[in-house]
Tab-separated table of C-alpha atoms and ligand atoms in Angstrom:
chain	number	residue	atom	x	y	z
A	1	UNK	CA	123.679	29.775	-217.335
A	2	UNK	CA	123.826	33.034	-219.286
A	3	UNK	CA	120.261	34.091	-217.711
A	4	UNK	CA	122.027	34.354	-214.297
A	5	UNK	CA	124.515	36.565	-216.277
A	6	UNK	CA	122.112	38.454	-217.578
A	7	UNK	CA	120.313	39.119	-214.465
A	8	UNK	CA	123.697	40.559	-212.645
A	9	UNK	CA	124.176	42.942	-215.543
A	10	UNK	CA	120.431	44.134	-214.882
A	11	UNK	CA	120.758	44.466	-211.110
A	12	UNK	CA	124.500	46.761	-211.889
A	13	UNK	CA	122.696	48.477	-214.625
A	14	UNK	CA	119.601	49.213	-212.594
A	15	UNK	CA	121.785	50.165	-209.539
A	16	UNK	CA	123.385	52.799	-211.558
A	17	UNK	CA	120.818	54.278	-213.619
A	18	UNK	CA	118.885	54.549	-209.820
A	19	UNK	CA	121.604	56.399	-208.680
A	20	UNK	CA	121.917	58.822	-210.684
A	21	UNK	CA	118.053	59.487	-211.499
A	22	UNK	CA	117.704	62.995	-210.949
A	23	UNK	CA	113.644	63.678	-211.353
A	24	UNK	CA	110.941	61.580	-210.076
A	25	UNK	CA	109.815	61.311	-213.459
A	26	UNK	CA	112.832	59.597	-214.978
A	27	UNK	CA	112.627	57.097	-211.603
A	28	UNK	CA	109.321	56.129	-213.164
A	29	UNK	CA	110.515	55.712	-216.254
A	30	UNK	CA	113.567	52.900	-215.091
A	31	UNK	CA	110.925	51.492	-213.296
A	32	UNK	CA	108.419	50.643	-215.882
A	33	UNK	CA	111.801	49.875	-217.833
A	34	UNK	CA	112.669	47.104	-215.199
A	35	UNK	CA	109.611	46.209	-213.395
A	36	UNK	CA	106.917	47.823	-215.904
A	37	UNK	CA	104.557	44.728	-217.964
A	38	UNK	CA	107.303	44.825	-220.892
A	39	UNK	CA	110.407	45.090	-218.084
A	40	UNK	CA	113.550	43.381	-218.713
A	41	UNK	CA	112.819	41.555	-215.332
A	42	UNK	CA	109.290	41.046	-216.331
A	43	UNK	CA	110.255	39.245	-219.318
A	44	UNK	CA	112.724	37.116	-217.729
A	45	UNK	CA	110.182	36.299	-214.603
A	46	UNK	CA	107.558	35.081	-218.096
A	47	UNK	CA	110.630	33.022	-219.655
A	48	UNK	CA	110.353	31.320	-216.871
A	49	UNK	CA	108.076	28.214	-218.381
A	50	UNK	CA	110.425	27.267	-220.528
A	51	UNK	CA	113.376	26.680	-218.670
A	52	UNK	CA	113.934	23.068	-217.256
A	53	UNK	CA	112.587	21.712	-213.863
A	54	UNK	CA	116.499	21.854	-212.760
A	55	UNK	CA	116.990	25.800	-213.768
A	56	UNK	CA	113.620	27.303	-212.981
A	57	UNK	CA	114.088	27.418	-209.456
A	58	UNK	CA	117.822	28.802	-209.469
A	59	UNK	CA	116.847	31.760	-212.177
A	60	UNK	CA	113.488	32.096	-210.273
A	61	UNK	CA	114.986	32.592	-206.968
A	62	UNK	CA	117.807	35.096	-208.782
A	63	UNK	CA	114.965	37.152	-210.409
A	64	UNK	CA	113.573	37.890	-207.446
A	65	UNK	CA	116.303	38.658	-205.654
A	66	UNK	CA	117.067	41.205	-208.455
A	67	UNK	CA	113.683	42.383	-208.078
A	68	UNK	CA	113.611	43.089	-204.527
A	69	UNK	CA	117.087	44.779	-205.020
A	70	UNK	CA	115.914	47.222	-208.051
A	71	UNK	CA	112.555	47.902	-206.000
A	72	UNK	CA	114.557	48.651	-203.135
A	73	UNK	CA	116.990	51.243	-205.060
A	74	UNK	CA	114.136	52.381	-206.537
A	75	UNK	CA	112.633	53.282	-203.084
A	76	UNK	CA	115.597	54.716	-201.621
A	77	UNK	CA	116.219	56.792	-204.354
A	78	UNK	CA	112.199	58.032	-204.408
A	79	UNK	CA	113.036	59.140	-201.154
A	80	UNK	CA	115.890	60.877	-201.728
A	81	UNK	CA	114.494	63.034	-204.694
A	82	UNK	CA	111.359	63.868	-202.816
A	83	UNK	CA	112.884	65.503	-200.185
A	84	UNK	CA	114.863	66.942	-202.968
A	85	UNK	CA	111.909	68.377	-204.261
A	86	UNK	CA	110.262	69.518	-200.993
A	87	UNK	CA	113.587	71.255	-199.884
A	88	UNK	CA	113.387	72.949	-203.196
A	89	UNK	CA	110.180	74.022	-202.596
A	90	UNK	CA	110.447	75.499	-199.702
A	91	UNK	CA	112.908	77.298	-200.526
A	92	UNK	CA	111.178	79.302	-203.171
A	93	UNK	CA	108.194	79.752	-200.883
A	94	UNK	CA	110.434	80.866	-197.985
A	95	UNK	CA	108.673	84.136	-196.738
A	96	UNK	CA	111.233	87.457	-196.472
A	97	UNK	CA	109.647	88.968	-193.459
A	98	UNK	CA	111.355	92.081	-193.884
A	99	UNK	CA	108.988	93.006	-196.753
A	100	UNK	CA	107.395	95.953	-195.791
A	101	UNK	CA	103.149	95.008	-195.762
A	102	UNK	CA	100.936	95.795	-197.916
A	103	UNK	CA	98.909	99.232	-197.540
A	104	UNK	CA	95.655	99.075	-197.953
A	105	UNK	CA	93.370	102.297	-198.527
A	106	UNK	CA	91.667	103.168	-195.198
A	107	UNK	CA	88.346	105.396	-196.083
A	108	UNK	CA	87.098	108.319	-194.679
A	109	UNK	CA	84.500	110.406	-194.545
A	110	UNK	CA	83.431	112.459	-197.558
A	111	UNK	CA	84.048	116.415	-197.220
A	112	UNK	CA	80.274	116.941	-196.641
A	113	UNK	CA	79.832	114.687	-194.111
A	114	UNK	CA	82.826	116.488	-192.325
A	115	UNK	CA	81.889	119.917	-192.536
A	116	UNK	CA	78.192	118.622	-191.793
A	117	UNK	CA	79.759	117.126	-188.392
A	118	UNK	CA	81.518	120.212	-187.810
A	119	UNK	CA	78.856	122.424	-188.056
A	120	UNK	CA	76.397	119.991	-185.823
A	121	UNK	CA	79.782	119.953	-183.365
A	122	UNK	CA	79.507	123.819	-182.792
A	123	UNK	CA	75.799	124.020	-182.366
A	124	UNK	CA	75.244	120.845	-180.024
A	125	UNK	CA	78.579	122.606	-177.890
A	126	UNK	CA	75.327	125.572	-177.896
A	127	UNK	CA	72.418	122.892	-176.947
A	128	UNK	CA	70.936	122.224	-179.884
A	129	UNK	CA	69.337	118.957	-180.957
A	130	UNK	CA	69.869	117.275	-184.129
A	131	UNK	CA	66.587	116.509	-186.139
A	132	UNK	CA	65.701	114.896	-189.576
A	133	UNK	CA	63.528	115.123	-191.983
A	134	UNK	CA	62.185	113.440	-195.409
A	135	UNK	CA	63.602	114.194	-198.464
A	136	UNK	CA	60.357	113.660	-200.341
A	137	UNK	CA	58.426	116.362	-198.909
A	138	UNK	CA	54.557	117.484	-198.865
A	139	UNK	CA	54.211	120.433	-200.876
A	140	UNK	CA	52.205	121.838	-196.816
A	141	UNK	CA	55.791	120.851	-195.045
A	142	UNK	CA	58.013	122.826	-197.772
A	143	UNK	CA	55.892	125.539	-198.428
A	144	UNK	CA	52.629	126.112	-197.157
A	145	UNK	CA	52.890	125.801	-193.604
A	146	UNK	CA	56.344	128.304	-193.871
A	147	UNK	CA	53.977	130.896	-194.983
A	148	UNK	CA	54.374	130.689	-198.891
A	149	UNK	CA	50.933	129.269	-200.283
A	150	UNK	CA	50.479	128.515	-203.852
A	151	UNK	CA	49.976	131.975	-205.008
A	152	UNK	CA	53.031	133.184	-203.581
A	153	UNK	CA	55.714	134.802	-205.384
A	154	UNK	CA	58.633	133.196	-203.838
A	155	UNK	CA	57.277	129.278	-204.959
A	156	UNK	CA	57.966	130.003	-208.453
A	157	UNK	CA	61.934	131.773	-206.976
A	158	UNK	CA	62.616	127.867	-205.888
A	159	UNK	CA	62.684	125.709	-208.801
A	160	UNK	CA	61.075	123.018	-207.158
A	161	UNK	CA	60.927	118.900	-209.130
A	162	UNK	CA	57.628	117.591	-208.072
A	163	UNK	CA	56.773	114.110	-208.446
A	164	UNK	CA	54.191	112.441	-210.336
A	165	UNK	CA	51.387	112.382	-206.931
A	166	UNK	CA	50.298	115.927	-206.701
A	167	UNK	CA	51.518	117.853	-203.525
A	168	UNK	CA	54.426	115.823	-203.196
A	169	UNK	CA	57.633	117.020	-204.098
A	170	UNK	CA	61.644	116.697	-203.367
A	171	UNK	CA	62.110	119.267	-200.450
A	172	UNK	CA	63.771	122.236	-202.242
A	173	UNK	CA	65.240	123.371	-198.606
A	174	UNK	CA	65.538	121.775	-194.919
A	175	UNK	CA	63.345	124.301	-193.449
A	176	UNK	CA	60.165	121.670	-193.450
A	177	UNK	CA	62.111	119.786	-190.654
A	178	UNK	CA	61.049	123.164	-188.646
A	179	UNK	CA	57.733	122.883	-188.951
A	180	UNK	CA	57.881	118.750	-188.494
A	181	UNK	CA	59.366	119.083	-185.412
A	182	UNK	CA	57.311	122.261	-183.681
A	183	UNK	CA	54.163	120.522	-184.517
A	184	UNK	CA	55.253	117.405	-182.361
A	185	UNK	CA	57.288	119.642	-179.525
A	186	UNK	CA	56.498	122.404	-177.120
A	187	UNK	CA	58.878	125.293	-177.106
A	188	UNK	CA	61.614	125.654	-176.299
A	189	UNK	CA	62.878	124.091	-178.938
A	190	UNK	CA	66.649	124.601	-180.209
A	191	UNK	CA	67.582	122.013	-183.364
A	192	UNK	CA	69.359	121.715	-185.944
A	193	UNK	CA	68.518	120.219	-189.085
A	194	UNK	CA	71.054	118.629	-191.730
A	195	UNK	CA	70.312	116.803	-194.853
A	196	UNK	CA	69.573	116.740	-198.313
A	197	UNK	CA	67.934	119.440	-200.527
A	198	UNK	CA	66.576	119.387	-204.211
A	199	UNK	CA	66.294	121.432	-206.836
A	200	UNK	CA	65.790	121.645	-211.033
A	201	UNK	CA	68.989	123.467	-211.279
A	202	UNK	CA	71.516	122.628	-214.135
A	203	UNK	CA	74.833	121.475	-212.964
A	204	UNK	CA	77.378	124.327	-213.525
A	205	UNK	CA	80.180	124.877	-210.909
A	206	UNK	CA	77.845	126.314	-208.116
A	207	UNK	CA	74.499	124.613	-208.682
A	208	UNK	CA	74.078	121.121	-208.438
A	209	UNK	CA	70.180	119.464	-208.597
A	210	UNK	CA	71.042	117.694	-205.134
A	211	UNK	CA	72.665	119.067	-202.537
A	212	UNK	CA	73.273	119.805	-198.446
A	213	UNK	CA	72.190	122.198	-196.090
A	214	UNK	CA	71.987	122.888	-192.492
A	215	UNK	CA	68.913	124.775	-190.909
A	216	UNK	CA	69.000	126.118	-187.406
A	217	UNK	CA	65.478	127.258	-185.617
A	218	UNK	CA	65.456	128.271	-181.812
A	219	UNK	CA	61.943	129.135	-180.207
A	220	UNK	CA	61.729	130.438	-176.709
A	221	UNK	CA	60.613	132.975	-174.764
A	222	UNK	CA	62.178	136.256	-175.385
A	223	UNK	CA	64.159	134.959	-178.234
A	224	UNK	CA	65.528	138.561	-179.977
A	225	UNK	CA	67.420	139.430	-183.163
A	226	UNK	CA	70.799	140.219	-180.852
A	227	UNK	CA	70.343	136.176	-180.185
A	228	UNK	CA	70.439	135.160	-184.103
A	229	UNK	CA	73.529	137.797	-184.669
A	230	UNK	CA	75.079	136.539	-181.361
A	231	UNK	CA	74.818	133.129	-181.891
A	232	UNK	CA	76.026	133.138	-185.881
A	233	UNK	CA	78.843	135.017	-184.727
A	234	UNK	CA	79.719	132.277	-182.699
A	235	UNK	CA	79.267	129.967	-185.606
A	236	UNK	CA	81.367	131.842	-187.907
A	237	UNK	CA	84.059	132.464	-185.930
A	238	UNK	CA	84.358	128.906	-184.876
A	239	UNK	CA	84.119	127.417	-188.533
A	240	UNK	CA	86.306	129.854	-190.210
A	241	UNK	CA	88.382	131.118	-187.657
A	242	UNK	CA	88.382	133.769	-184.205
A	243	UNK	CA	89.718	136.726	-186.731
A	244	UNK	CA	86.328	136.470	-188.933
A	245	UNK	CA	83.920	139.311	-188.878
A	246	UNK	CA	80.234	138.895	-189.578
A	247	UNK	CA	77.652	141.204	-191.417
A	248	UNK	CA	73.708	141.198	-191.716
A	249	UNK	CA	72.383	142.304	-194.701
A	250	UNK	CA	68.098	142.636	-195.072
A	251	UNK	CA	67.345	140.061	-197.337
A	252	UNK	CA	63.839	138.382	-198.240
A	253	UNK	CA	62.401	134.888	-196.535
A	254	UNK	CA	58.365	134.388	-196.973
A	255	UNK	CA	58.605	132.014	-193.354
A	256	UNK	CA	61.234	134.540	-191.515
A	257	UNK	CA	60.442	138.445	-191.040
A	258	UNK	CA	62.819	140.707	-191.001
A	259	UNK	CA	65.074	138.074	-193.210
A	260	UNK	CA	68.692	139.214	-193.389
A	261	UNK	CA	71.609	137.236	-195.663
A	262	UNK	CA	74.414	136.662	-193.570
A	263	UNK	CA	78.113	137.479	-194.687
A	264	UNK	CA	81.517	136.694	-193.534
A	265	UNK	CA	84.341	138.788	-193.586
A	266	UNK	CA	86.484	136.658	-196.647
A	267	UNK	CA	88.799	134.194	-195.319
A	268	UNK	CA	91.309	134.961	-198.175
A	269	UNK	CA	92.093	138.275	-198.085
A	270	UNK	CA	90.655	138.920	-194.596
A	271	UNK	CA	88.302	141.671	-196.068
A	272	UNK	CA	90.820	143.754	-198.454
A	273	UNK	CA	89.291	142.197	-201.515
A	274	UNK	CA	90.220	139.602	-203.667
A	275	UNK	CA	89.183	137.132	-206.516
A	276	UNK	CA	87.544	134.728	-203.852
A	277	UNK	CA	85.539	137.449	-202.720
A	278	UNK	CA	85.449	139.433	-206.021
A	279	UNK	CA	86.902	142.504	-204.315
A	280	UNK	CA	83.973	143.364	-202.142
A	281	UNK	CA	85.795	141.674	-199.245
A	282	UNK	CA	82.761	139.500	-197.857
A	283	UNK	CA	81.455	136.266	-198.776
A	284	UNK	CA	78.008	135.022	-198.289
A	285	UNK	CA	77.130	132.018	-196.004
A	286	UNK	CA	73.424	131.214	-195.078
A	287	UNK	CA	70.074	133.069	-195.157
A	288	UNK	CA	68.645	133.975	-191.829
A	289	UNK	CA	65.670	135.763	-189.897
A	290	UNK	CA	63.445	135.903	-186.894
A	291	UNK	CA	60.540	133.061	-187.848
A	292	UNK	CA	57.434	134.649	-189.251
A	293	UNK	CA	54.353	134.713	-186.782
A	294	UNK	CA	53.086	132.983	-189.405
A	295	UNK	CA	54.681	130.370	-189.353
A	296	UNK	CA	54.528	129.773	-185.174
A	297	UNK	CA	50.850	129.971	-185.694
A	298	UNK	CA	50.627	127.586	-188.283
A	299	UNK	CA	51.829	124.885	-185.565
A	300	UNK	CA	49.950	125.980	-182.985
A	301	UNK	CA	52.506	127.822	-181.144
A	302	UNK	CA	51.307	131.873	-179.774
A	303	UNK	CA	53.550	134.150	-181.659
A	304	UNK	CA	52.588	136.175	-178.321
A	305	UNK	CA	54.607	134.062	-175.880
A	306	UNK	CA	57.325	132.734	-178.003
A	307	UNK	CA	59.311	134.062	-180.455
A	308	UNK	CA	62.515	132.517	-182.868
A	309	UNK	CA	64.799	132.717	-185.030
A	310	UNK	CA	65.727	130.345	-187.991
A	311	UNK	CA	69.081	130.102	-190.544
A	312	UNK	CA	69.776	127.671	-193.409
A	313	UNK	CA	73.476	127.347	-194.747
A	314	UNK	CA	74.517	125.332	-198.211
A	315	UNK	CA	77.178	122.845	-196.686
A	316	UNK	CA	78.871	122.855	-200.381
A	317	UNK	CA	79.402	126.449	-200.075
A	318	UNK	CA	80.516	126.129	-196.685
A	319	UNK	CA	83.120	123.398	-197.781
A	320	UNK	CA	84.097	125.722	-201.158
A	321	UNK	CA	84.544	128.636	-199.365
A	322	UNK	CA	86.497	126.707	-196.287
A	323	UNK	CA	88.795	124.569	-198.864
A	324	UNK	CA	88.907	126.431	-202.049
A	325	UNK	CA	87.109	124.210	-203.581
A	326	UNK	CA	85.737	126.562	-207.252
A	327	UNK	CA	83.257	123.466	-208.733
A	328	UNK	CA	80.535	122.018	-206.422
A	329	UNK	CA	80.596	119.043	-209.448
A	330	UNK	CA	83.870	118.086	-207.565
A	331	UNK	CA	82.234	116.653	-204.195
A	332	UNK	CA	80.156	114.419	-205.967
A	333	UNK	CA	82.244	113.032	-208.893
A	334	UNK	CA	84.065	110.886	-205.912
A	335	UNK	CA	87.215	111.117	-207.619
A	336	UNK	CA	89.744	109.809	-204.886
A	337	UNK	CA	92.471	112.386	-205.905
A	338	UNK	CA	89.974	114.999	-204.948
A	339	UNK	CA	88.599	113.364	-202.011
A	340	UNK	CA	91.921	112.010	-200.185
A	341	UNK	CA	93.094	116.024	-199.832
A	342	UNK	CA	90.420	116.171	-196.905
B	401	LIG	N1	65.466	127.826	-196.439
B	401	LIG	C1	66.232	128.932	-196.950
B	401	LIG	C2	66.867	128.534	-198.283
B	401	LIG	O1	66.936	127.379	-198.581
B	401	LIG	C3	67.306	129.340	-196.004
B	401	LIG	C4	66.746	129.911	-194.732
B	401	LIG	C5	66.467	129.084	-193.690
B	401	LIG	C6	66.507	131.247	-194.602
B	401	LIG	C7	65.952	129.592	-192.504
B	401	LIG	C8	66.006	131.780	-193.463
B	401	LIG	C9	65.705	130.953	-192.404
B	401	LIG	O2	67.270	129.375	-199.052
């Protein structure tokens, strides 16, 4: 019967072609080609009918055996080109664990904030507190109740944004936090006050509208001027170094009286002169002066018993003079190149 012929050169074709399959793809492909609805087995399993009672059974009986043999390879060789292919993958996902990791950018803390932590650092080593204030201040906190009422010269020497509610403004210095915290304590009192100060300035490089100071009030008993030079001393020397001299010079405050400015002996040129300094060998750092009776009066506090001193420092100056840093624009611009030198 040239059917059974037929079928043996399917099975040694099939068993070939299987063999050498080399994608799962092209298995699929023989096997719709053999087994598939228009398969050459297919066909011959639907030719069936019309063979005679006599043959039917011995072609049947050979197609399936074909069938099962083809199905079989087919299997086999599946199973052979998936591992294939999972092999394959792994090896192009194999991990090199020598690879060095990747780095990722660890933060830190912005130049103010350091220099703010230094400075509270040295003055809670001399048993101060830390206090805090609002930003958006009472016109009474930031100026009338530190002796400078409406009429006074030095309001219009602050260039002061108000808000849109009347007496309420952006604190032009940190100095209200004074007066917030003697009206809720009884002296002695020894604090320190960091934070945020505003004012309509025009951003050049050394005024900024926003920016940070520290302000330092002690009141005691017997608190003297020798105590404010003493204790800045100590301040200066430990923020710019032991070899720093320090120099008083009188000065104007409305809330402190006598008010001195306070210089440092520059850090550059170590009080030769130089550019930093423009020749005159000193460099300014904070404002300063024993607090107005005023002022201790104001919060209920007997300028008779007590007495204090108070000092307010720019932290960006602090940080130019420290680092220098020659535009204040610089610490707020938060370019990293600028930022990851501290
Ligand atoms: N508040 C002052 C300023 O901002 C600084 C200062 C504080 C001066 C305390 C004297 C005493 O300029």
């Amino acid at each position: 019967m040239p059917v059974l012929n037929e079928l043996e050169k399917i099975k040694k074709e099939g068993k070939d072609k299987i063999f050498i399959a080399s994608s799962l793809e092209e298995l699929e492909s023989l096997r719709v080609s053999f087994l598939g609805k228009k398969g050459k087995i297919t066909v011959i399993l639907k030719s069936l009918g019309n063979l005679s009672s006599k043959e039917k059974p011995v072609v049947g009986k050979k197609t399936n055996e074909v069938r099962q043999f083809i199905e079989g390879e087919l299997i086999k060789r599946k199973k052979k080109l998936e591992s294939k292919v999972l092999e394959r993958k792994l090896e192009e996902e194999v991990i090199d664990i020598t690879l060095p990791g990747r780095c990722f950018p660890v933060g830190k803390r912005h130049l103010i904030t350091q220099i703010i932590d230094e400075i509270t650092d040295i003055f809670i080593g001399l048993g101060y507190k830390v206090a805090e204030g609002p930003e958006v201040e009472t016109e009474y906190y930031n100026f009338d109740a530190l002796n400078t009422p409406a009429d006074h010269p030095a309001r219009s020497l602050m260039d002061t944004l108000y808000t849109q509610k009347d007496g309420v403004l952006l604190r032009t210095h940190t100095s209200p936090v004074q007066v917030r915290v003697m009206e809720k304590t009884l002296p002695p009192v020894y604090i320190i006050a960091p934070g945020k100060a505003y004012r309509r300035d025009v951003p050049d490089p050394s005024h900024s509208p926003m920016f940070h100071q520290v302000e330092g009030l002690a009141v005691d008993k017997k608190i003297t001027f020798g105590d404010l030079k003493g204790t800045l001393e100590v301040f200066a020397k430990k923020m710019f170094g032991t070899d720093r001299d320090v120099r008083l010079r009188p000065h104007f405050f409305p809330f402190t009286e006598p008010s001195v400015e306070v210089d440092v002996s520059c850090m550059m040129c170590g009080g030769k002169g130089c550019r930093v300094c423009s020749g005159v060998g000193w460099l300014e750092i904070l404002g300063a002066g024993m607090v107005d009776p005023n002022v201790l009066s104001e919060v209920g506090y007997d300028p008779e018993e007590v007495s204090g001193f108070a000092f307010g420092m720019g932290v960006e100056r602090i940080a130019m003079l420290k680092y220098g840093v020659n535009d204040i624009r610089l610490f707020y611009e938060n370019d990293l190149r600028f930022l990851e030198q501290f």
